[in-house]
C-alpha cells in the first residue's frame, strides 16, 4: 500500500516543518515538499493538520490475568482502541507467576498478542529469583529482543519483588544491557495499611488511597534509585504519581544518575476526589495503583514533565468492568486494580498540555513517542517522521473536539476515567505499518496486523557503566 500525506505540518521532537510524507510497504520512504504521488497511491489531504509519529504507550496490560480475573481488553481490542486514539505501538508486560519460568510466560504472552492490530513489544517482570530466572533473562535479551525488566515493589503475597530480587535482577540487567524498571510502592506498608483500614471498618474504595499514601510511593522510588545508584544501573520508574517520587528522581538526575520517569495521562488530570463518590461503581472504577492524587501532586507532575524530569506518558491501560470491580464490594483490597486510557492518552495530553501552553507540539511528540523510542532503543524506527522509519503516523486536527465517554469508546471496558471531558485536538487519521487504520471516526483495525517489535540491548552504554563499577 502506498500513501502520500500531502500538505501537512510534520511535527518531530526537534522541529516542525511543512512537508509531504510518502509511505510505501510499511515504511516512510520520503519526506519533503511537493512530492509526486506514485501511480495507485492513496492521497490524504493533510492541509491544516499536524503529521506526527504514532504514539507509543510504554505501559499497557492487555488480556492481563490479575487479582483473580482478566482484563476486558485483549490484544486486539486494546491495540485497536489505541489506533483510534493515534497510538500505534505499545509495550505491554509479561508477568510470570512466582515460580513460573520467564520463558514460559513470555511464550504465553507472545501467543496472546498475535491478534494485536498495532505493533507491540514486552517488558518482562521478574517476580521471583533463582538460576533459571538469571538464565532466562539472558535468553530474553539475546534471542528475543527484550531490553527491559519490570519489578513490582508492591502486591505483597502475589508478584512483589523484595530488595534481594531487585539487587540480583538489576545486576543481571546491567550485565545484559537491559533497563530495570519498577512499580514503586512499598508493598509491606501498603499491606499493613490495608489491614489497618479494614480493622477500622473502612472497607470501601475511599480507603484505597489511604492505604497507598504518597510517602509509600516516594520511599520505594528512593530505594530503587539508591539500589540503582550503588549498582550503577540506569532505572525507569513507571507511573510516577506524586511529588515525593518526582523529587527522588529530580535529586538523582541532578547528581548525574540516569533515572527516567513515566507519568500517566490519568494521573495528570484526574484527582483523588473520585474516591469520595458514594456510588461504588464510580469510586471503584477509579481504583488503580498508585491511586489518583490531589491537585498539588498533579501540578508537580506537570512541572516534572515540563522540566524534563519525567520523560514518557503512558496509560497503564488495564480495563476491568463494573462486574469485575464488584468483587471488592465489601473489601476494597479485592477490587481489581486498573483503569483504561489508551484511546484517550494523546487527546488528553494535547488538550491539557499543548492547549494550556505547558507543552509545545514538539514536546508533545517527545513525551508521547520519541522519548519512549529512545529510552527503549527503538529509535529512529519509531518516534520520528523520517525516511526509513516505520510508517506509524497520526494526523492531528488541533481544532477538532470530542467528548470522551465509555459510551462511544472503542475499548471494551464499560468505564472511562475521562468521562464527560471535552478535548480539543483529536486524531483524524492513523496509519499503522503503512496502512490507513483510522479515518475520521471509522476504525479499520485488522486483527493480527500488529508485529512483535524486538528491542536491542544497550551494550555499549552498559559496558561503560560496568567498567565504572569495576
Ligand atoms: O492498578 C494498576 N496499576 N494495575 C495494573 C498493574 C500495575 O500496577 O501496573
Ligand atoms: Zn504498576
Ligand atoms: Zn501497570
Tab-separated table of C-alpha atoms and ligand atoms in Angstrom:
chain	number	residue	atom	x	y	z
A	1	UNK	CA	0.000	0.000	0.000
A	2	UNK	CA	1.336	3.424	-0.964
A	3	UNK	CA	0.073	6.514	0.831
A	4	UNK	CA	1.002	10.130	0.191
A	5	UNK	CA	0.159	12.532	3.018
A	6	UNK	CA	0.026	15.875	1.333
A	7	UNK	CA	0.287	19.406	2.665
A	8	UNK	CA	0.541	18.858	6.394
A	9	UNK	CA	2.857	20.208	9.083
A	10	UNK	CA	5.236	17.500	10.219
A	11	UNK	CA	5.981	17.613	13.946
A	12	UNK	CA	9.043	15.808	15.231
A	13	UNK	CA	10.636	16.078	18.663
A	14	UNK	CA	13.185	18.577	17.335
A	15	UNK	CA	11.129	20.766	14.994
A	16	UNK	CA	8.008	21.432	12.937
A	17	UNK	CA	8.097	21.862	9.163
A	18	UNK	CA	5.806	21.793	6.143
A	19	UNK	CA	6.275	18.595	4.167
A	20	UNK	CA	4.561	15.783	2.333
A	21	UNK	CA	5.171	12.263	3.625
A	22	UNK	CA	5.288	9.267	1.301
A	23	UNK	CA	4.785	5.777	2.724
A	24	UNK	CA	5.280	2.503	0.928
A	25	UNK	CA	5.466	-1.081	2.050
A	26	UNK	CA	5.155	-0.156	5.734
A	27	UNK	CA	7.932	2.431	5.754
A	28	UNK	CA	8.257	6.173	5.281
A	29	UNK	CA	10.208	6.434	2.037
A	30	UNK	CA	10.304	10.217	1.544
A	31	UNK	CA	9.653	13.413	3.487
A	32	UNK	CA	9.798	16.635	1.505
A	33	UNK	CA	7.973	19.386	-0.281
A	34	UNK	CA	5.786	18.763	-3.346
A	35	UNK	CA	6.301	15.007	-3.543
A	36	UNK	CA	4.723	13.301	-6.549
A	37	UNK	CA	2.063	10.704	-5.904
A	38	UNK	CA	3.146	7.365	-7.424
A	39	UNK	CA	0.531	5.634	-9.597
A	40	UNK	CA	-2.099	3.976	-7.430
A	41	UNK	CA	-1.103	5.826	-4.272
A	42	UNK	CA	-3.809	6.851	-1.830
A	43	UNK	CA	-3.505	10.600	-1.290
A	44	UNK	CA	-4.575	12.041	2.057
A	45	UNK	CA	-5.082	15.777	2.211
A	46	UNK	CA	-3.398	16.928	5.434
A	47	UNK	CA	-3.941	20.642	4.832
A	48	UNK	CA	-4.374	22.313	8.225
A	49	UNK	CA	-3.358	19.136	10.069
A	50	UNK	CA	-0.292	18.126	12.044
A	51	UNK	CA	1.503	14.976	10.919
A	52	UNK	CA	3.155	13.294	13.906
A	53	UNK	CA	4.761	9.970	14.813
A	54	UNK	CA	2.169	7.470	16.019
A	55	UNK	CA	2.010	7.373	19.788
A	56	UNK	CA	3.881	4.725	21.745
A	57	UNK	CA	2.300	3.697	25.028
A	58	UNK	CA	5.093	2.202	27.135
A	59	UNK	CA	2.751	0.780	29.785
A	60	UNK	CA	-0.306	-1.339	28.975
A	61	UNK	CA	-1.851	-4.559	30.260
A	62	UNK	CA	-3.939	-6.304	27.588
A	63	UNK	CA	-5.572	-9.619	28.481
A	64	UNK	CA	-3.872	-9.477	31.884
A	65	UNK	CA	-4.813	-12.132	34.435
A	66	UNK	CA	-4.746	-10.072	37.645
A	67	UNK	CA	-6.366	-10.239	41.082
A	68	UNK	CA	-8.424	-13.286	40.173
A	69	UNK	CA	-9.810	-12.027	36.894
A	70	UNK	CA	-8.725	-10.983	33.384
A	71	UNK	CA	-8.831	-7.502	31.845
A	72	UNK	CA	-11.642	-6.681	29.413
A	73	UNK	CA	-9.424	-5.545	26.556
A	74	UNK	CA	-7.399	-8.239	24.859
A	75	UNK	CA	-4.524	-7.513	22.498
A	76	UNK	CA	-6.883	-6.924	19.562
A	77	UNK	CA	-9.478	-4.681	21.187
A	78	UNK	CA	-6.871	-2.811	23.244
A	79	UNK	CA	-4.476	-2.073	20.391
A	80	UNK	CA	-7.423	-1.227	18.120
A	81	UNK	CA	-8.630	1.317	20.689
A	82	UNK	CA	-5.087	2.712	20.696
A	83	UNK	CA	-5.167	3.148	16.916
A	84	UNK	CA	-8.421	5.123	17.250
A	85	UNK	CA	-6.551	7.478	19.555
A	86	UNK	CA	-3.393	7.787	17.443
A	87	UNK	CA	-1.300	5.263	19.401
A	88	UNK	CA	0.318	2.776	17.038
A	89	UNK	CA	2.637	0.819	19.373
A	90	UNK	CA	2.502	-0.499	22.907
A	91	UNK	CA	4.964	-2.021	25.307
A	92	UNK	CA	2.967	-4.470	27.402
A	93	UNK	CA	4.118	-6.605	30.339
A	94	UNK	CA	4.778	-10.307	30.608
A	95	UNK	CA	4.085	-11.088	34.274
A	96	UNK	CA	5.139	-14.617	35.280
A	97	UNK	CA	3.588	-16.108	38.394
A	98	UNK	CA	6.178	-16.569	41.116
A	99	UNK	CA	7.975	-19.865	40.338
A	100	UNK	CA	6.826	-19.774	36.704
A	101	UNK	CA	9.604	-19.799	34.127
A	102	UNK	CA	10.107	-16.415	32.456
A	103	UNK	CA	10.380	-18.077	29.046
A	104	UNK	CA	7.135	-19.988	29.528
A	105	UNK	CA	5.298	-16.786	30.489
A	106	UNK	CA	6.910	-14.884	27.607
A	107	UNK	CA	5.747	-17.519	25.114
A	108	UNK	CA	2.222	-17.411	26.556
A	109	UNK	CA	2.047	-13.629	26.184
A	110	UNK	CA	3.516	-13.827	22.656
A	111	UNK	CA	0.671	-16.168	21.749
A	112	UNK	CA	-1.997	-13.887	23.225
A	113	UNK	CA	-0.534	-10.880	21.426
A	114	UNK	CA	-0.646	-12.423	17.965
A	115	UNK	CA	-4.058	-10.869	17.397
A	116	UNK	CA	-2.763	-7.323	18.004
A	117	UNK	CA	-3.875	-4.726	15.493
A	118	UNK	CA	-0.902	-2.444	16.273
A	119	UNK	CA	2.778	-3.123	16.925
A	120	UNK	CA	3.757	-4.435	20.355
A	121	UNK	CA	6.745	-5.257	22.477
A	122	UNK	CA	7.199	-6.586	26.024
A	123	UNK	CA	8.815	-5.670	29.300
A	124	UNK	CA	9.225	-8.903	31.311
A	125	UNK	CA	8.548	-8.860	35.057
A	126	UNK	CA	10.928	-10.521	37.491
A	127	UNK	CA	8.642	-11.776	40.262
A	128	UNK	CA	10.970	-14.339	41.868
A	129	UNK	CA	14.569	-15.438	41.665
A	130	UNK	CA	16.695	-18.480	41.012
A	131	UNK	CA	19.326	-19.525	38.495
A	132	UNK	CA	16.708	-20.253	35.809
A	133	UNK	CA	15.477	-16.656	36.048
A	134	UNK	CA	19.074	-15.467	35.615
A	135	UNK	CA	19.432	-17.689	32.544
A	136	UNK	CA	16.041	-16.782	31.044
A	137	UNK	CA	16.831	-13.071	31.333
A	138	UNK	CA	19.847	-13.769	29.112
A	139	UNK	CA	17.742	-15.662	26.562
A	140	UNK	CA	15.116	-12.930	26.502
A	141	UNK	CA	17.678	-10.219	25.824
A	142	UNK	CA	19.937	-12.096	23.442
A	143	UNK	CA	17.387	-14.107	21.478
A	144	UNK	CA	14.006	-12.410	21.866
A	145	UNK	CA	14.550	-8.662	21.764
A	146	UNK	CA	13.567	-7.844	25.351
A	147	UNK	CA	15.622	-4.967	26.771
A	148	UNK	CA	13.687	-4.070	29.927
A	149	UNK	CA	12.704	-5.944	33.080
A	150	UNK	CA	9.942	-4.900	35.450
A	151	UNK	CA	9.871	-5.176	39.236
A	152	UNK	CA	6.696	-4.708	41.246
A	153	UNK	CA	7.718	-3.359	44.647
A	154	UNK	CA	4.041	-3.705	45.684
A	155	UNK	CA	1.439	-6.511	45.579
A	156	UNK	CA	2.729	-8.484	48.598
A	157	UNK	CA	1.867	-12.195	48.567
A	158	UNK	CA	1.478	-12.041	44.799
A	159	UNK	CA	4.072	-10.609	42.404
A	160	UNK	CA	6.075	-8.339	44.739
A	161	UNK	CA	9.858	-8.253	44.291
A	162	UNK	CA	11.803	-7.684	47.523
A	163	UNK	CA	15.176	-5.915	47.747
A	164	UNK	CA	17.126	-9.136	47.229
A	165	UNK	CA	15.334	-9.718	43.932
A	166	UNK	CA	15.869	-6.089	42.909
A	167	UNK	CA	19.605	-6.317	43.600
A	168	UNK	CA	20.026	-9.624	41.748
A	169	UNK	CA	17.864	-8.657	38.817
A	170	UNK	CA	19.297	-5.131	38.394
A	171	UNK	CA	22.809	-6.650	38.444
A	172	UNK	CA	21.847	-9.172	35.779
A	173	UNK	CA	20.142	-6.468	33.691
A	174	UNK	CA	23.353	-4.451	33.770
A	175	UNK	CA	25.371	-7.428	32.503
A	176	UNK	CA	22.887	-7.897	29.666
A	177	UNK	CA	22.433	-4.261	28.671
A	178	UNK	CA	18.785	-4.161	29.718
A	179	UNK	CA	16.827	-1.462	31.539
A	180	UNK	CA	15.487	-2.216	35.040
A	181	UNK	CA	12.055	-0.701	35.639
A	182	UNK	CA	9.994	-0.519	38.832
A	183	UNK	CA	6.463	-0.033	40.072
A	184	UNK	CA	7.465	1.965	43.143
A	185	UNK	CA	5.284	1.428	46.196
A	186	UNK	CA	6.407	-0.091	49.489
A	187	UNK	CA	4.398	-3.315	49.430
A	188	UNK	CA	4.884	-4.078	53.139
A	189	UNK	CA	3.489	-0.698	54.154
A	190	UNK	CA	0.589	-0.944	51.703
A	191	UNK	CA	-0.290	-4.369	53.126
A	192	UNK	CA	-0.107	-3.128	56.706
A	193	UNK	CA	-2.187	-0.019	55.952
A	194	UNK	CA	-4.797	-2.101	54.101
A	195	UNK	CA	-5.212	-4.348	57.167
A	196	UNK	CA	-5.456	-1.291	59.404
A	197	UNK	CA	-8.169	0.258	57.219
A	198	UNK	CA	-10.208	-2.936	57.257
A	199	UNK	CA	-9.837	-3.198	61.060
A	200	UNK	CA	-11.173	0.345	61.373
A	201	UNK	CA	-14.203	-0.685	59.318
A	202	UNK	CA	-13.077	1.277	56.262
A	203	UNK	CA	-13.951	-1.285	53.612
A	204	UNK	CA	-14.980	0.927	50.672
A	205	UNK	CA	-12.968	2.399	47.787
A	206	UNK	CA	-12.359	5.594	49.799
A	207	UNK	CA	-9.821	3.566	51.819
A	208	UNK	CA	-7.789	2.666	48.719
A	209	UNK	CA	-5.807	5.952	48.542
A	210	UNK	CA	-5.439	5.978	52.347
A	211	UNK	CA	-3.645	2.636	52.138
A	212	UNK	CA	-1.273	3.915	49.450
A	213	UNK	CA	-0.235	7.453	50.505
A	214	UNK	CA	2.425	9.366	48.550
A	215	UNK	CA	5.122	8.680	51.164
A	216	UNK	CA	4.779	4.952	50.492
A	217	UNK	CA	5.452	5.564	46.807
A	218	UNK	CA	8.246	8.054	47.469
A	219	UNK	CA	10.072	5.637	49.782
A	220	UNK	CA	10.050	2.872	47.178
A	221	UNK	CA	11.145	5.210	44.386
A	222	UNK	CA	14.034	6.468	46.524
A	223	UNK	CA	15.014	2.890	47.481
A	224	UNK	CA	15.022	1.699	43.863
A	225	UNK	CA	17.072	4.757	42.922
A	226	UNK	CA	19.564	4.044	45.715
A	227	UNK	CA	19.914	0.419	44.615
A	228	UNK	CA	20.425	1.510	41.008
A	229	UNK	CA	22.980	4.067	42.190
A	230	UNK	CA	25.050	1.516	44.110
A	231	UNK	CA	24.898	-0.972	41.233
A	232	UNK	CA	25.474	1.731	38.605
A	233	UNK	CA	22.434	0.742	36.560
A	234	UNK	CA	20.014	3.087	34.855
A	235	UNK	CA	16.428	2.964	36.121
A	236	UNK	CA	12.981	3.645	34.684
A	237	UNK	CA	10.174	4.318	37.163
A	238	UNK	CA	6.683	3.613	35.858
A	239	UNK	CA	3.543	5.594	36.719
A	240	UNK	CA	5.123	8.309	38.897
A	241	UNK	CA	2.096	9.811	40.607
A	242	UNK	CA	3.326	12.142	43.343
A	243	UNK	CA	5.704	14.910	44.371
A	244	UNK	CA	7.719	12.531	46.594
A	245	UNK	CA	8.706	10.193	43.741
A	246	UNK	CA	9.331	13.073	41.394
A	247	UNK	CA	11.602	14.713	43.980
A	248	UNK	CA	13.607	11.492	44.294
A	249	UNK	CA	14.027	11.337	40.503
A	250	UNK	CA	14.901	15.025	40.258
A	251	UNK	CA	17.540	14.716	43.004
A	252	UNK	CA	19.089	11.648	41.407
A	253	UNK	CA	19.231	13.254	37.976
A	254	UNK	CA	20.781	16.404	39.443
A	255	UNK	CA	23.576	14.128	40.690
A	256	UNK	CA	24.072	12.638	37.255
A	257	UNK	CA	22.173	9.405	37.773
A	258	UNK	CA	20.408	8.029	34.707
A	259	UNK	CA	16.846	7.759	36.040
A	260	UNK	CA	13.782	8.065	33.825
A	261	UNK	CA	10.210	8.771	34.927
A	262	UNK	CA	6.894	7.859	33.329
A	263	UNK	CA	3.633	9.642	34.099
A	264	UNK	CA	0.107	8.514	33.248
A	265	UNK	CA	-2.343	10.762	31.416
A	266	UNK	CA	-4.839	9.889	34.145
A	267	UNK	CA	-2.574	10.993	36.992
A	268	UNK	CA	-2.101	14.349	35.251
A	269	UNK	CA	-5.783	15.258	35.017
A	270	UNK	CA	-7.894	13.138	37.388
A	271	UNK	CA	-7.720	13.902	41.116
A	272	UNK	CA	-8.396	11.891	44.251
A	273	UNK	CA	-11.873	13.326	44.847
A	274	UNK	CA	-13.128	10.414	42.705
A	275	UNK	CA	-12.738	8.080	45.694
A	276	UNK	CA	-15.235	10.111	47.741
A	277	UNK	CA	-18.041	9.314	45.295
A	278	UNK	CA	-20.731	7.408	47.224
A	279	UNK	CA	-21.572	5.417	44.091
A	280	UNK	CA	-19.424	2.266	44.399
A	281	UNK	CA	-19.222	1.778	40.609
A	282	UNK	CA	-17.821	5.275	40.163
A	283	UNK	CA	-15.331	5.105	43.025
A	284	UNK	CA	-14.221	1.513	42.312
A	285	UNK	CA	-13.906	2.323	38.612
A	286	UNK	CA	-11.034	4.611	39.574
A	287	UNK	CA	-9.242	2.097	41.800
A	288	UNK	CA	-5.757	1.711	40.431
A	289	UNK	CA	-2.299	1.768	41.953
A	290	UNK	CA	-0.781	4.172	42.652
A	291	UNK	CA	-4.110	5.943	43.196
A	292	UNK	CA	-5.175	9.288	41.770
A	293	UNK	CA	-3.680	12.111	43.855
A	294	UNK	CA	-4.547	15.626	44.963
A	295	UNK	CA	-4.222	18.625	42.654
A	296	UNK	CA	-0.904	19.632	44.300
A	297	UNK	CA	0.623	16.368	43.106
A	298	UNK	CA	-0.878	16.841	39.643
A	299	UNK	CA	0.729	20.272	39.480
A	300	UNK	CA	4.085	18.731	40.425
A	301	UNK	CA	3.732	16.068	37.727
A	302	UNK	CA	3.131	18.704	35.069
A	303	UNK	CA	6.206	20.552	36.288
A	304	UNK	CA	8.185	17.311	36.094
A	305	UNK	CA	7.072	16.764	32.515
A	306	UNK	CA	7.792	20.340	31.505
A	307	UNK	CA	11.106	20.431	33.344
A	308	UNK	CA	12.420	17.215	31.780
A	309	UNK	CA	12.485	15.026	34.887
A	310	UNK	CA	9.550	12.962	33.634
A	311	UNK	CA	10.103	11.620	30.154
A	312	UNK	CA	7.260	9.485	28.906
A	313	UNK	CA	3.497	9.464	29.145
A	314	UNK	CA	1.629	6.183	29.382
A	315	UNK	CA	-1.766	4.874	30.418
A	316	UNK	CA	-1.284	1.634	32.392
A	317	UNK	CA	-4.298	0.578	30.294
A	318	UNK	CA	-5.804	-2.240	32.380
A	319	UNK	CA	-9.568	-2.359	31.999
A	320	UNK	CA	-11.962	-4.049	34.368
A	321	UNK	CA	-15.742	-3.720	34.075
A	322	UNK	CA	-18.182	-2.919	36.870
A	323	UNK	CA	-18.999	-6.591	37.428
A	324	UNK	CA	-15.311	-7.341	37.974
A	325	UNK	CA	-14.800	-4.364	40.283
A	326	UNK	CA	-17.773	-5.643	42.327
A	327	UNK	CA	-15.509	-8.405	43.669
A	328	UNK	CA	-14.390	-5.769	46.175
A	329	UNK	CA	-17.853	-4.544	47.205
A	330	UNK	CA	-17.223	-5.408	50.870
A	331	UNK	CA	-13.433	-5.220	50.874
A	332	UNK	CA	-11.600	-2.571	48.851
A	333	UNK	CA	-8.413	-4.684	48.759
A	334	UNK	CA	-10.236	-7.110	46.457
A	335	UNK	CA	-11.217	-4.511	43.832
A	336	UNK	CA	-9.159	-5.377	40.742
A	337	UNK	CA	-6.656	-2.529	40.337
A	338	UNK	CA	-6.645	-0.880	36.933
A	339	UNK	CA	-8.132	1.745	34.606
A	340	UNK	CA	-8.154	2.367	30.852
A	341	UNK	CA	-6.875	5.237	28.748
A	342	UNK	CA	-5.009	4.041	25.651
A	343	UNK	CA	-7.608	5.615	23.364
A	344	UNK	CA	-7.603	8.964	25.164
A	345	UNK	CA	-3.968	9.499	26.193
A	346	UNK	CA	-2.902	11.635	23.242
A	347	UNK	CA	-6.072	13.744	23.184
A	348	UNK	CA	-5.885	14.377	26.939
A	349	UNK	CA	-2.186	15.266	26.700
A	350	UNK	CA	-2.766	17.642	23.805
A	351	UNK	CA	-5.771	19.288	25.412
A	352	UNK	CA	-4.313	19.662	28.916
A	353	UNK	CA	-0.702	20.048	27.766
A	354	UNK	CA	-0.479	21.829	24.420
A	355	UNK	CA	-3.664	23.901	24.620
A	356	UNK	CA	-2.599	25.269	28.005
A	357	UNK	CA	0.904	26.165	26.801
A	358	UNK	CA	2.568	23.623	29.081
A	359	UNK	CA	3.919	21.688	26.083
A	360	UNK	CA	4.830	22.703	22.553
A	361	UNK	CA	3.732	20.346	19.766
A	362	UNK	CA	7.343	19.081	19.556
A	363	UNK	CA	7.407	18.468	23.315
A	364	UNK	CA	4.125	16.602	22.890
A	365	UNK	CA	5.847	14.312	20.364
A	366	UNK	CA	8.749	13.845	22.778
A	367	UNK	CA	6.545	12.669	25.622
A	368	UNK	CA	4.100	10.615	23.540
A	369	UNK	CA	6.580	8.725	21.349
A	370	UNK	CA	10.152	9.950	20.753
A	371	UNK	CA	11.475	9.720	24.320
A	372	UNK	CA	9.966	6.277	24.772
A	373	UNK	CA	11.513	5.100	21.494
A	374	UNK	CA	14.909	6.398	22.623
A	375	UNK	CA	14.755	5.074	26.192
A	376	UNK	CA	13.696	1.612	24.995
A	377	UNK	CA	16.020	1.598	21.985
A	378	UNK	CA	13.664	1.519	19.009
A	379	UNK	CA	14.520	4.994	17.722
A	380	UNK	CA	14.524	6.011	14.829
A	381	UNK	CA	12.477	3.040	13.702
A	382	UNK	CA	9.698	4.533	15.840
A	383	UNK	CA	9.134	8.008	17.301
A	384	UNK	CA	10.035	10.153	14.293
A	385	UNK	CA	8.710	11.119	10.879
A	386	UNK	CA	11.778	10.462	8.738
A	387	UNK	CA	12.800	8.432	5.736
A	388	UNK	CA	13.382	4.827	6.796
A	389	UNK	CA	11.143	4.958	9.874
A	390	UNK	CA	8.103	2.704	10.227
A	391	UNK	CA	5.039	4.299	8.649
A	392	UNK	CA	3.276	4.772	12.008
A	393	UNK	CA	1.700	8.181	11.727
A	394	UNK	CA	-1.125	10.181	13.233
A	395	UNK	CA	-2.769	13.142	11.508
A	396	UNK	CA	-3.967	15.625	14.061
A	397	UNK	CA	-6.667	18.283	13.940
A	398	UNK	CA	-5.785	20.829	16.616
A	399	UNK	CA	-9.208	22.459	16.239
A	400	UNK	CA	-11.274	19.268	16.364
A	401	UNK	CA	-13.199	18.441	19.523
A	402	UNK	CA	-14.541	15.289	21.096
A	403	UNK	CA	-16.309	14.418	24.326
A	404	UNK	CA	-14.742	11.332	25.868
A	405	UNK	CA	-17.081	8.661	27.133
A	406	UNK	CA	-17.379	4.942	27.821
A	407	UNK	CA	-20.480	5.018	25.621
A	408	UNK	CA	-18.510	5.923	22.494
A	409	UNK	CA	-15.092	4.393	23.188
A	410	UNK	CA	-13.722	1.522	21.119
A	411	UNK	CA	-12.104	-0.001	24.217
A	412	UNK	CA	-14.138	-2.903	25.599
A	413	UNK	CA	-14.275	-1.561	29.136
A	414	UNK	CA	-17.542	-0.084	30.411
A	415	UNK	CA	-15.823	2.733	32.280
A	416	UNK	CA	-13.848	5.797	31.298
A	417	UNK	CA	-11.819	7.799	33.814
A	418	UNK	CA	-12.072	10.802	31.460
A	419	UNK	CA	-15.892	10.513	31.216
A	420	UNK	CA	-17.533	13.722	30.022
A	421	UNK	CA	-14.263	15.585	29.367
A	422	UNK	CA	-14.375	17.534	26.108
A	423	UNK	CA	-10.968	17.735	24.484
A	424	UNK	CA	-9.763	19.989	21.701
A	425	UNK	CA	-7.151	18.359	19.478
A	426	UNK	CA	-8.059	14.963	18.011
A	427	UNK	CA	-6.668	12.386	15.598
A	428	UNK	CA	-8.300	12.363	12.171
A	429	UNK	CA	-6.278	9.567	10.549
A	430	UNK	CA	-3.981	6.870	11.920
A	431	UNK	CA	-1.564	4.965	9.721
A	432	UNK	CA	-0.068	1.840	11.248
A	433	UNK	CA	2.597	-0.180	9.459
A	434	UNK	CA	1.808	1.794	6.302
A	435	UNK	CA	-1.939	1.054	6.352
A	436	UNK	CA	-4.727	3.537	6.966
A	437	UNK	CA	-6.479	2.061	10.015
A	438	UNK	CA	-8.462	5.008	11.353
A	439	UNK	CA	-10.167	7.545	9.104
A	440	UNK	CA	-12.238	10.344	10.621
A	441	UNK	CA	-14.016	8.237	13.209
A	442	UNK	CA	-14.044	4.985	11.257
A	443	UNK	CA	-11.801	2.282	12.724
A	444	UNK	CA	-10.473	-0.338	10.306
A	445	UNK	CA	-8.175	-2.176	12.700
A	446	UNK	CA	-7.123	-5.575	11.424
A	447	UNK	CA	-6.710	-8.482	13.806
A	448	UNK	CA	-3.150	-9.792	13.643
A	449	UNK	CA	-1.733	-6.894	11.609
A	450	UNK	CA	0.494	-5.767	14.517
A	451	UNK	CA	4.066	-7.009	14.648
A	452	UNK	CA	6.234	-8.004	17.573
A	453	UNK	CA	8.958	-5.364	17.890
A	454	UNK	CA	12.330	-6.582	19.088
A	455	UNK	CA	14.280	-4.063	21.111
A	456	UNK	CA	18.058	-4.498	21.034
A	457	UNK	CA	20.099	-4.343	24.230
A	458	UNK	CA	22.135	-1.279	25.131
A	459	UNK	CA	25.523	-2.984	25.198
A	460	UNK	CA	27.973	-0.103	24.670
A	461	UNK	CA	26.458	2.193	27.312
A	462	UNK	CA	26.020	-0.574	29.833
A	463	UNK	CA	29.506	-1.905	29.309
A	464	UNK	CA	30.817	1.557	30.123
A	465	UNK	CA	28.756	1.545	33.308
A	466	UNK	CA	30.070	-1.934	34.163
A	467	UNK	CA	33.649	-0.694	33.798
A	468	UNK	CA	32.926	2.228	36.121
A	469	UNK	CA	31.798	-0.266	38.780
A	470	UNK	CA	34.916	-2.376	38.403
B	1	LIG	O1	-3.592	-0.526	39.200
B	1	LIG	C1	-2.821	-0.868	38.323
B	1	LIG	N1	-1.874	-0.047	38.005
B	1	LIG	N2	-2.969	-2.056	37.721
B	1	LIG	C2	-2.110	-2.668	36.801
B	1	LIG	C3	-0.898	-3.264	37.439
B	1	LIG	C4	0.121	-2.215	37.777
B	1	LIG	O2	0.394	-1.978	38.944
B	1	LIG	O3	0.690	-1.615	36.879
B	2	LIG	ZN1	2.062	-0.714	38.456
B	3	LIG	ZN1	0.840	-1.379	35.071
